[in-house]
Amino acid sequence: MFLARICLVLLLFAPLSVAAQGNSFAFGESGQNTDDPVEVTADSLSVDQENGQAVFTGNVRAIQGTMKLSAERVLVVYSDDQSRIARLEASGGVMIISGADAAEAQTADYDIDAGTVVMRGDVVLVQGENVMNAQNMTVDLNTGAARMDGRVRTIMNPEN
């Protein structure tokens, strides 16, 4: 009985590795308003009117509502009629913060029309004291639902 309790305690405190197709959970604050304005600051900006694109480089910070994105480079792609932003493609040390949750990855694609963010490459998600790692994470900003794919690994604090 004593040995069984020790094994249970060790399992609770050991990192939990999951070799699964994916892991679903909540990310950030649900109901992100994708119609809110996007404020972007950076060290430099290059605009290509013909292609309907703008490239922000160096210490890029983008804020929309309660969601914050930072990266070394962000490509802004405008709609066909160039009346609004259609998507943001971030690369280089990407970090997204929404509410109390934070995630980092090598790249992130934010499709404003669909209300989704897809993060790729060594994704690390921190939710309080819990940490999740995977190769990819997709977040539906309308519902706050998220899914991690690839080799998923979680470290959970059993007290929270």
Backbone as ProteinMPNN parsed JSONL, in Angstrom:
{"seq_chain_A": "MFLARICLVLLLFAPLSVAAQGNSFAFGESGQNTDDPVEVTADSLSVDQENGQAVFTGNVRAIQGTMKLSAERVLVVYSDDQSRIARLEASGGVMIISGADAAEAQTADYDIDAGTVVMRGDVVLVQGENVMNAQNMTVDLNTGAARMDGRVRTIMNPEN", "coords_chain_A": {"N_chain_A": [[0.834, -1.188, 0.0], [1.925, 1.251, 0.819], [3.968, 1.551, -1.093], [2.4, 1.806, -3.405], [1.189, 4.298, -2.966], [3.419, 5.988, -3.039], [4.186, 5.618, -5.7], [1.939, 6.756, -6.946], [2.12, 9.442, -6.099], [4.58, 10.14, -7.301], [3.856, 9.897, -9.999], [1.99, 11.965, -10.2], [3.597, 14.232, -9.98], [5.403, 14.007, -11.998], [6.394, 14.932, -15.331], [3.938, 14.82, -17.869], [3.818, 13.036, -20.723], [2.388, 13.003, -23.902], [1.74, 11.066, -26.577], [0.026, 11.705, -29.013], [-2.576, 12.283, -31.451], [-3.623, 14.818, -31.143], [-4.49, 17.488, -28.863], [-7.073, 18.991, -27.227], [-8.206, 22.125, -25.875], [-8.848, 25.124, -23.933], [-7.95, 28.447, -24.94], [-6.803, 31.575, -24.007], [-8.986, 34.459, -23.964], [-12.312, 33.898, -24.739], [-14.263, 34.83, -27.612], [-12.875, 36.865, -28.971], [-12.824, 39.907, -30.628], [-12.613, 40.143, -33.904], [-13.02, 42.277, -35.499], [-12.036, 44.501, -34.301], [-9.726, 47.277, -34.34], [-6.315, 46.876, -35.512], [-3.362, 47.544, -34.003], [-0.089, 48.282, -34.86], [3.338, 48.307, -34.118], [6.772, 48.879, -34.937], [10.304, 48.562, -35.782], [10.817, 49.125, -38.458], [9.062, 49.67, -41.609], [7.828, 48.411, -44.633], [6.062, 48.946, -47.59], [4.11, 47.467, -50.113], [2.224, 48.471, -52.541], [1.182, 47.379, -54.909], [1.022, 44.582, -54.493], [-0.542, 44.58, -52.258], [0.489, 44.366, -49.66], [2.218, 44.712, -46.54], [5.27, 44.945, -44.759], [6.396, 44.605, -41.578], [9.26, 44.999, -39.619], [11.607, 44.084, -37.062], [11.396, 44.118, -33.687], [8.53, 43.863, -33.594], [5.248, 44.649, -32.616], [1.942, 43.793, -32.265], [-1.367, 44.63, -31.59], [-4.643, 43.671, -30.882], [-7.627, 44.263, -29.582], [-7.803, 42.353, -26.693], [-5.743, 40.719, -27.347], [-2.292, 40.2, -27.862], [0.53, 40.318, -29.986], [3.875, 39.498, -30.645], [6.882, 39.682, -32.564], [9.739, 39.171, -34.741], [9.321, 39.725, -37.39], [6.54, 40.731, -39.304], [4.243, 40.067, -41.734], [1.787, 41.831, -43.331], [-1.165, 41.166, -44.87], [-3.427, 42.468, -47.082], [-6.987, 42.667, -47.844], [-8.514, 41.721, -51.003], [-9.607, 44.041, -52.164], [-8.149, 45.856, -50.831], [-9.138, 47.166, -48.603], [-9.121, 46.414, -45.997], [-7.388, 44.578, -43.383], [-6.529, 41.285, -44.076], [-5.011, 39.111, -43.176], [-2.336, 38.259, -40.869], [1.046, 37.374, -40.946], [3.363, 36.099, -38.971], [6.799, 35.855, -37.969], [9.81, 34.574, -36.469], [10.67, 34.307, -33.35], [8.006, 34.353, -32.25], [5.396, 35.461, -30.161], [2.321, 35.134, -28.532], [-0.111, 36.637, -26.584], [-3.001, 36.226, -24.742], [-5.388, 37.216, -22.649], [-4.734, 35.562, -19.641], [-3.127, 33.667, -20.744], [-0.237, 32.534, -22.556], [1.626, 32.014, -25.526], [4.294, 30.694, -27.468], [6.148, 30.424, -30.553], [7.751, 29.396, -33.648], [6.579, 30.436, -35.97], [3.53, 32.216, -36.822], [0.276, 32.34, -38.126], [-2.281, 34.517, -38.605], [-5.476, 34.492, -39.434], [-7.673, 36.791, -40.077], [-10.276, 37.014, -41.123], [-11.311, 34.382, -40.82], [-10.944, 34.14, -38.13], [-8.911, 32.708, -36.84], [-5.85, 31.478, -35.412], [-2.849, 30.048, -36.318], [-0.189, 28.483, -35.006], [3.169, 27.491, -35.505], [5.925, 25.209, -35.175], [7.824, 24.222, -32.66], [6.007, 24.909, -30.476], [5.156, 26.459, -27.456], [3.054, 26.598, -24.768], [1.816, 28.445, -22.1], [-0.183, 28.277, -19.338], [-1.038, 29.636, -16.586], [0.426, 27.772, -14.077], [0.742, 25.586, -15.635], [2.172, 23.9, -18.442], [2.392, 23.383, -21.921], [3.661, 21.651, -24.745], [4.142, 21.402, -28.275], [4.209, 20.681, -31.822], [2.469, 22.154, -33.416], [-0.194, 24.544, -33.044], [-3.58, 25.372, -33.105], [-5.862, 27.981, -32.861], [-9.161, 28.93, -32.278], [-10.399, 31.964, -32.353], [-12.942, 32.938, -32.002], [-14.324, 31.201, -30.332], [-12.477, 30.501, -28.432], [-11.456, 27.996, -28.329], [-8.831, 25.626, -28.615], [-6.291, 23.655, -30.234], [-3.688, 21.322, -30.072], [-1.162, 19.812, -32.017], [1.039, 17.212, -33.187], [3.956, 16.03, -31.552], [2.816, 16.034, -28.485], [3.295, 17.403, -25.324], [2.726, 17.708, -21.896], [2.956, 19.533, -18.865], [1.607, 19.472, -15.861], [0.309, 21.116, -13.034], [-0.786, 19.557, -10.251], [-2.283, 20.753, -8.245], [-3.735, 22.807, -9.274]], "CA_chain_A": [[0.0, 0.0, 0.0], [2.839, 2.39, 0.891], [4.624, 1.654, -2.39], [1.397, 2.285, -4.356], [1.031, 5.735, -2.724], [4.632, 6.652, -3.541], [4.088, 5.616, -7.173], [0.915, 7.718, -7.327], [2.692, 10.771, -5.9], [5.575, 10.358, -8.354], [3.157, 10.108, -11.259], [1.36, 13.288, -10.177], [4.585, 15.284, -10.114], [6.232, 13.778, -13.186], [5.82, 15.479, -16.563], [3.063, 13.9, -18.584], [4.036, 13.085, -22.177], [1.272, 12.436, -24.628], [2.007, 10.833, -27.997], [-1.335, 11.63, -29.519], [-2.843, 13.069, -32.649], [-3.86, 16.201, -30.757], [-4.99, 17.729, -27.534], [-7.929, 20.166, -27.286], [-8.294, 22.858, -24.621], [-9.206, 26.534, -24.126], [-6.826, 29.375, -24.987], [-7.134, 32.995, -23.934], [-10.349, 34.89, -23.715], [-13.168, 33.58, -25.887], [-15.0, 35.959, -28.165], [-12.003, 37.927, -29.478], [-13.495, 40.634, -31.7], [-11.681, 40.287, -35.019], [-13.305, 43.549, -36.17], [-11.311, 45.573, -33.612], [-8.543, 47.73, -35.082], [-5.032, 46.256, -35.207], [-2.302, 48.538, -33.846], [1.208, 47.647, -35.065], [4.539, 49.133, -33.988], [7.964, 48.134, -35.346], [11.463, 49.394, -36.105], [10.708, 49.599, -39.845], [7.893, 49.268, -42.375], [7.944, 48.448, -46.084], [4.732, 48.75, -48.148], [4.029, 47.164, -51.545], [0.845, 48.766, -52.916], [0.748, 46.478, -55.977], [0.668, 43.279, -53.924], [-1.418, 44.741, -51.104], [1.166, 43.825, -48.495], [3.14, 45.545, -45.779], [6.153, 44.127, -43.93], [6.96, 45.239, -40.392], [10.41, 44.243, -39.131], [12.308, 44.552, -35.865], [10.601, 44.394, -32.475], [7.149, 44.101, -34.005], [4.196, 44.437, -31.622], [0.606, 44.003, -32.817], [-2.393, 44.501, -30.552], [-6.032, 43.742, -31.305], [-8.428, 43.969, -28.389], [-7.002, 41.846, -25.577], [-4.685, 39.842, -27.86], [-1.034, 40.857, -28.203], [1.444, 39.485, -30.737], [5.19, 40.082, -30.868], [7.716, 38.876, -33.454], [10.775, 39.939, -35.435], [8.811, 40.128, -38.709], [5.116, 40.482, -39.533], [3.725, 40.407, -43.053], [0.37, 42.177, -43.293], [-1.782, 40.95, -46.171], [-4.716, 43.153, -47.134], [-8.029, 42.04, -48.651], [-8.364, 41.971, -52.443], [-9.897, 45.442, -52.47], [-7.214, 46.59, -49.973], [-9.894, 48.006, -47.673], [-8.953, 45.935, -44.621], [-6.374, 43.538, -43.192], [-7.078, 39.926, -44.18], [-4.26, 38.211, -42.289], [-0.994, 38.599, -40.419], [1.953, 36.224, -40.934], [4.466, 36.477, -38.083], [7.913, 34.902, -37.892], [10.937, 34.981, -35.644], [10.388, 34.528, -31.928], [6.613, 34.783, -32.14], [4.703, 35.267, -28.883], [0.948, 35.638, -28.492], [-0.685, 36.686, -25.242], [-4.435, 36.474, -24.719], [-5.796, 37.038, -21.256], [-3.637, 35.081, -18.798], [-2.411, 32.623, -21.477], [0.827, 32.979, -23.456], [2.157, 30.945, -26.376], [5.372, 31.107, -28.359], [6.419, 29.49, -31.64], [8.616, 29.952, -34.688], [5.735, 31.234, -36.855], [2.096, 32.259, -36.537], [-0.562, 32.906, -39.176], [-3.545, 34.985, -38.052], [-6.476, 34.729, -40.469], [-8.648, 37.645, -39.408], [-11.615, 36.663, -41.61], [-11.727, 33.117, -40.198], [-10.808, 34.233, -36.676], [-8.047, 31.624, -36.363], [-4.401, 31.644, -35.342], [-2.135, 28.778, -36.403], [1.212, 28.627, -34.607], [3.928, 26.317, -35.946], [7.329, 25.1, -34.83], [8.205, 24.262, -31.24], [5.02, 25.7, -29.748], [5.128, 26.348, -26.002], [1.9, 27.291, -24.222], [1.818, 28.555, -20.646], [-1.464, 28.63, -18.742], [-0.767, 29.6, -15.151], [1.596, 26.943, -13.787], [0.736, 24.457, -16.562], [2.915, 24.135, -19.673], [2.184, 22.394, -22.978], [4.54, 21.779, -25.911], [3.75, 20.637, -29.459], [4.727, 21.266, -33.059], [1.48, 23.08, -33.973], [-1.366, 24.871, -32.239], [-4.588, 26.147, -33.815], [-6.777, 28.618, -31.92], [-10.351, 29.577, -32.813], [-10.565, 33.133, -31.501], [-14.359, 33.173, -31.746], [-14.779, 30.36, -29.225], [-11.401, 30.292, -27.471], [-11.03, 26.598, -28.383], [-7.514, 25.438, -29.22], [-5.88, 22.265, -30.435], [-2.258, 21.133, -30.314], [-0.865, 18.609, -32.788], [2.453, 16.87, -33.187], [4.334, 15.38, -30.288], [2.278, 16.883, -27.426], [3.825, 17.126, -23.98], [2.157, 18.612, -20.909], [3.412, 19.526, -17.472], [0.456, 20.005, -15.143], [0.385, 21.245, -11.592], [-1.983, 18.858, -9.771], [-3.033, 21.556, -7.287], [-4.544, 23.806, -9.983]], "C_chain_A": [[0.878, 1.25, 0.0], [3.519, 2.623, -0.448], [3.662, 2.194, -3.451], [1.193, 3.789, -4.192], [2.233, 6.509, -3.241], [4.585, 6.72, -5.066], [3.066, 6.638, -7.65], [1.441, 9.15, -7.188], [3.718, 11.086, -6.978], [4.915, 10.618, -9.702], [2.515, 11.489, -11.32], [2.361, 14.405, -10.424], [5.488, 15.121, -11.326], [5.589, 14.443, -14.389], [5.027, 14.403, -17.284], [3.312, 14.072, -20.071], [2.885, 12.383, -22.863], [1.675, 12.287, -26.089], [0.656, 10.616, -28.649], [-1.461, 12.452, -30.785], [-3.05, 14.526, -32.287], [-4.438, 16.276, -29.372], [-5.794, 19.017, -27.588], [-8.075, 20.78, -25.907], [-8.713, 24.286, -24.939], [-7.933, 27.372, -24.146], [-7.35, 30.791, -24.93], [-8.585, 33.258, -23.616], [-11.194, 34.593, -24.942], [-13.875, 34.843, -26.357], [-14.127, 37.126, -28.576], [-12.708, 38.59, -30.659], [-12.499, 40.9, -32.822], [-11.962, 41.541, -35.843], [-12.617, 44.723, -35.485], [-10.134, 46.021, -34.464], [-7.292, 47.002, -34.617], [-3.99, 47.365, -35.165], [-0.964, 47.816, -33.947], [2.309, 48.68, -34.887], [5.746, 48.257, -34.336], [9.099, 49.118, -35.594], [11.393, 49.92, -37.529], [9.479, 49.008, -40.522], [8.196, 49.428, -43.856], [6.57, 48.111, -46.654], [4.837, 48.5, -49.645], [2.565, 47.322, -51.952], [0.325, 47.798, -53.988], [0.27, 45.141, -55.439], [-0.289, 43.375, -52.752], [-0.821, 44.147, -49.85], [2.037, 44.884, -47.834], [3.979, 44.623, -44.912], [6.715, 44.993, -42.811], [8.127, 44.382, -39.937], [11.013, 44.913, -37.906], [11.378, 44.91, -34.723], [9.145, 44.703, -32.789], [6.203, 43.756, -32.86], [2.872, 44.759, -32.291], [-0.408, 43.736, -31.718], [-3.76, 44.622, -31.212], [-6.877, 43.325, -30.118], [-7.524, 43.53, -27.252], [-5.865, 40.936, -26.03], [-3.474, 40.669, -28.284], [-0.129, 39.866, -28.909], [2.769, 40.226, -30.838], [6.008, 39.11, -31.704], [8.795, 39.772, -34.039], [10.28, 40.462, -36.775], [7.33, 39.799, -38.792], [4.747, 40.989, -40.92], [2.235, 40.658, -42.9], [-0.171, 42.025, -44.712], [-3.179, 41.563, -46.133], [-5.697, 42.371, -48.001], [-7.823, 42.419, -50.118], [-8.622, 43.426, -52.817], [-9.051, 46.409, -51.619], [-7.911, 47.527, -48.983], [-9.696, 47.603, -46.215], [-7.847, 44.894, -44.58], [-7.058, 42.185, -43.244], [-6.355, 38.964, -43.246], [-2.898, 38.806, -41.942], [-0.175, 37.318, -40.417], [3.195, 36.648, -40.159], [5.544, 35.408, -38.083], [9.024, 35.482, -37.028], [10.562, 35.289, -34.213], [8.984, 35.017, -31.665], [6.074, 34.475, -30.75], [3.318, 35.885, -28.995], [0.457, 35.543, -27.062], [-2.156, 37.032, -25.379], [-4.927, 36.185, -23.318], [-4.587, 36.624, -20.436], [-2.777, 34.031, -19.498], [-1.361, 33.235, -22.401], [1.34, 31.784, -24.238], [3.277, 31.52, -27.224], [5.624, 30.005, -29.382], [7.365, 30.153, -32.626], [7.826, 30.847, -35.633], [4.295, 31.226, -36.355], [1.388, 32.926, -37.702], [-1.915, 33.239, -38.566], [-4.468, 35.335, -39.206], [-7.62, 35.496, -39.815], [-10.068, 37.283, -39.834], [-12.145, 35.402, -40.939], [-11.69, 33.188, -38.676], [-9.969, 33.114, -36.098], [-6.589, 32.063, -36.333], [-3.801, 30.253, -35.391], [-0.673, 29.063, -36.096], [1.937, 27.336, -34.966], [5.37, 26.39, -35.456], [7.626, 25.314, -33.363], [7.291, 25.172, -30.417], [5.13, 25.411, -28.252], [3.961, 27.204, -25.516], [1.997, 27.281, -22.711], [0.447, 29.058, -20.205], [-1.31, 28.512, -17.232], [0.512, 28.827, -14.895], [1.687, 25.728, -14.708], [1.419, 24.843, -17.86], [2.615, 23.007, -20.656], [3.136, 22.705, -24.118], [3.959, 20.937, -27.032], [4.396, 21.284, -30.675], [3.783, 22.313, -33.63], [0.367, 23.336, -32.974], [-2.291, 25.727, -33.092], [-5.582, 26.674, -32.793], [-7.932, 29.234, -32.7], [-10.655, 30.75, -31.889], [-12.026, 33.432, -31.185], [-14.845, 32.406, -30.523], [-13.737, 30.211, -28.114], [-10.9, 28.857, -27.464], [-9.693, 26.498, -29.109], [-7.209, 23.955, -29.328], [-4.39, 22.243, -30.722], [-2.058, 19.811, -31.027], [0.644, 18.426, -32.848], [2.753, 16.159, -31.881], [3.946, 16.314, -29.151], [2.837, 16.444, -26.086], [3.237, 18.145, -23.027], [2.842, 18.439, -19.574], [2.298, 20.239, -16.699], [0.724, 20.05, -13.653], [-0.878, 20.62, -11.023], [-2.815, 19.676, -8.789], [-3.917, 22.58, -7.973], [-5.525, 23.15, -10.914]], "O_chain_A": [[0.607, 2.2, -0.734], [3.637, 3.764, -0.894], [4.078, 2.967, -4.314], [1.038, 4.493, -5.19], [2.072, 7.582, -3.824], [4.904, 7.752, -5.656], [3.295, 7.318, -8.65], [1.222, 9.977, -8.074], [3.725, 12.193, -7.515], [5.373, 11.471, -10.463], [2.497, 12.116, -12.379], [2.01, 15.424, -11.018], [6.263, 16.023, -11.641], [4.363, 14.515, -14.469], [5.405, 13.232, -17.301], [3.047, 15.139, -20.625], [2.463, 11.302, -22.452], [1.924, 13.285, -26.765], [0.203, 9.483, -28.814], [-0.565, 13.218, -31.141], [-2.678, 15.402, -33.068], [-4.826, 15.268, -28.781], [-5.248, 20.055, -27.962], [-8.072, 20.077, -24.896], [-8.913, 24.621, -26.106], [-6.959, 27.057, -23.462], [-8.23, 31.172, -25.702], [-9.304, 32.413, -23.082], [-10.843, 34.985, -26.055], [-14.057, 35.794, -25.597], [-14.578, 38.27, -28.539], [-13.141, 37.907, -31.587], [-11.644, 41.777, -32.705], [-11.226, 41.84, -36.783], [-12.611, 45.829, -36.024], [-9.595, 45.226, -35.233], [-7.212, 46.562, -33.47], [-3.758, 48.046, -36.164], [-0.718, 46.856, -33.218], [2.234, 49.784, -35.426], [5.75, 47.055, -34.07], [8.899, 50.333, -35.616], [11.85, 51.03, -37.8], [8.928, 47.998, -40.085], [8.747, 50.442, -44.285], [5.966, 47.113, -46.26], [5.546, 49.208, -50.36], [1.757, 46.419, -51.736], [-0.852, 47.437, -53.972], [-0.76, 44.623, -55.871], [-0.802, 42.355, -52.293], [-1.517, 43.503, -49.064], [2.521, 45.816, -48.477], [3.473, 43.632, -44.385], [7.413, 45.977, -43.055], [8.004, 43.158, -39.874], [10.941, 46.13, -37.736], [10.653, 45.903, -34.794], [8.595, 45.692, -32.304], [6.336, 42.715, -32.218], [2.686, 45.854, -32.822], [-0.317, 42.738, -31.003], [-4.012, 45.54, -31.992], [-6.845, 42.168, -29.699], [-6.59, 44.242, -26.884], [-5.105, 40.434, -25.202], [-3.6, 41.689, -28.962], [-0.023, 38.711, -28.497], [2.796, 41.432, -31.085], [5.866, 37.893, -31.589], [8.768, 40.989, -33.855], [10.74, 41.498, -37.254], [6.909, 38.712, -38.397], [4.912, 42.167, -41.238], [1.504, 39.803, -42.4], [0.308, 42.676, -45.641], [-4.0, 41.23, -45.279], [-5.296, 41.519, -48.794], [-7.053, 43.326, -50.432], [-7.942, 43.981, -53.68], [-9.227, 47.625, -51.688], [-7.352, 48.546, -48.577], [-10.055, 48.35, -45.305], [-7.421, 44.387, -45.618], [-8.046, 41.954, -42.546], [-6.977, 38.116, -42.605], [-2.389, 39.707, -42.608], [-0.644, 36.285, -39.939], [3.986, 37.462, -40.638], [5.256, 34.216, -38.183], [9.159, 36.696, -36.876], [10.178, 36.415, -33.897], [8.788, 35.99, -30.937], [6.265, 33.378, -30.225], [3.155, 37.004, -29.483], [0.59, 34.507, -26.41], [-2.519, 38.003, -26.043], [-4.888, 35.044, -22.856], [-3.533, 37.255, -20.517], [-1.802, 33.55, -18.921], [-1.563, 34.314, -22.958], [1.477, 30.685, -23.7], [3.226, 32.675, -27.647], [5.36, 28.828, -29.135], [7.735, 31.316, -32.467], [8.319, 31.893, -36.057], [3.892, 30.36, -35.579], [1.841, 33.953, -38.208], [-2.615, 32.356, -38.069], [-4.275, 36.347, -39.879], [-8.433, 34.921, -39.092], [-10.972, 37.248, -38.999], [-13.307, 35.358, -40.534], [-12.334, 32.383, -38.003], [-10.253, 32.615, -35.009], [-6.157, 32.905, -37.121], [-4.181, 29.377, -34.614], [-0.001, 29.789, -36.828], [1.417, 26.238, -34.769], [5.955, 27.466, -35.338], [7.674, 26.447, -32.883], [7.758, 26.092, -29.745], [5.19, 24.253, -27.839], [3.891, 28.395, -25.819], [2.231, 26.236, -22.104], [-0.018, 30.113, -20.636], [-1.436, 27.425, -16.669], [1.567, 29.173, -15.427], [2.609, 24.923, -14.577], [1.272, 25.97, -18.335], [2.586, 21.833, -20.285], [3.393, 23.869, -24.426], [3.359, 19.891, -26.788], [5.054, 22.318, -30.56], [4.236, 23.266, -34.265], [0.025, 22.473, -32.165], [-1.852, 26.687, -33.726], [-6.086, 25.922, -31.959], [-7.717, 29.97, -33.664], [-11.117, 30.552, -30.766], [-12.316, 34.112, -30.2], [-15.679, 32.902, -29.765], [-14.073, 29.839, -26.99], [-10.012, 28.521, -26.681], [-9.455, 27.198, -30.093], [-7.78, 23.123, -28.622], [-3.887, 23.041, -31.513], [-2.694, 18.811, -30.694], [1.416, 19.351, -32.596], [1.831, 15.732, -31.187], [4.656, 17.281, -28.874], [2.848, 15.257, -25.761], [3.248, 19.339, -23.325], [3.256, 17.341, -19.204], [2.077, 21.439, -16.861], [1.3, 19.121, -13.086], [-1.968, 21.123, -11.296], [-3.963, 19.317, -8.526], [-4.776, 23.174, -7.321], [-6.288, 23.839, -11.592]]}, "name": "protein", "num_of_chains": 1, "seq": "MFLARICLVLLLFAPLSVAAQGNSFAFGESGQNTDDPVEVTADSLSVDQENGQAVFTGNVRAIQGTMKLSAERVLVVYSDDQSRIARLEASGGVMIISGADAAEAQTADYDIDAGTVVMRGDVVLVQGENVMNAQNMTVDLNTGAARMDGRVRTIMNPEN"}
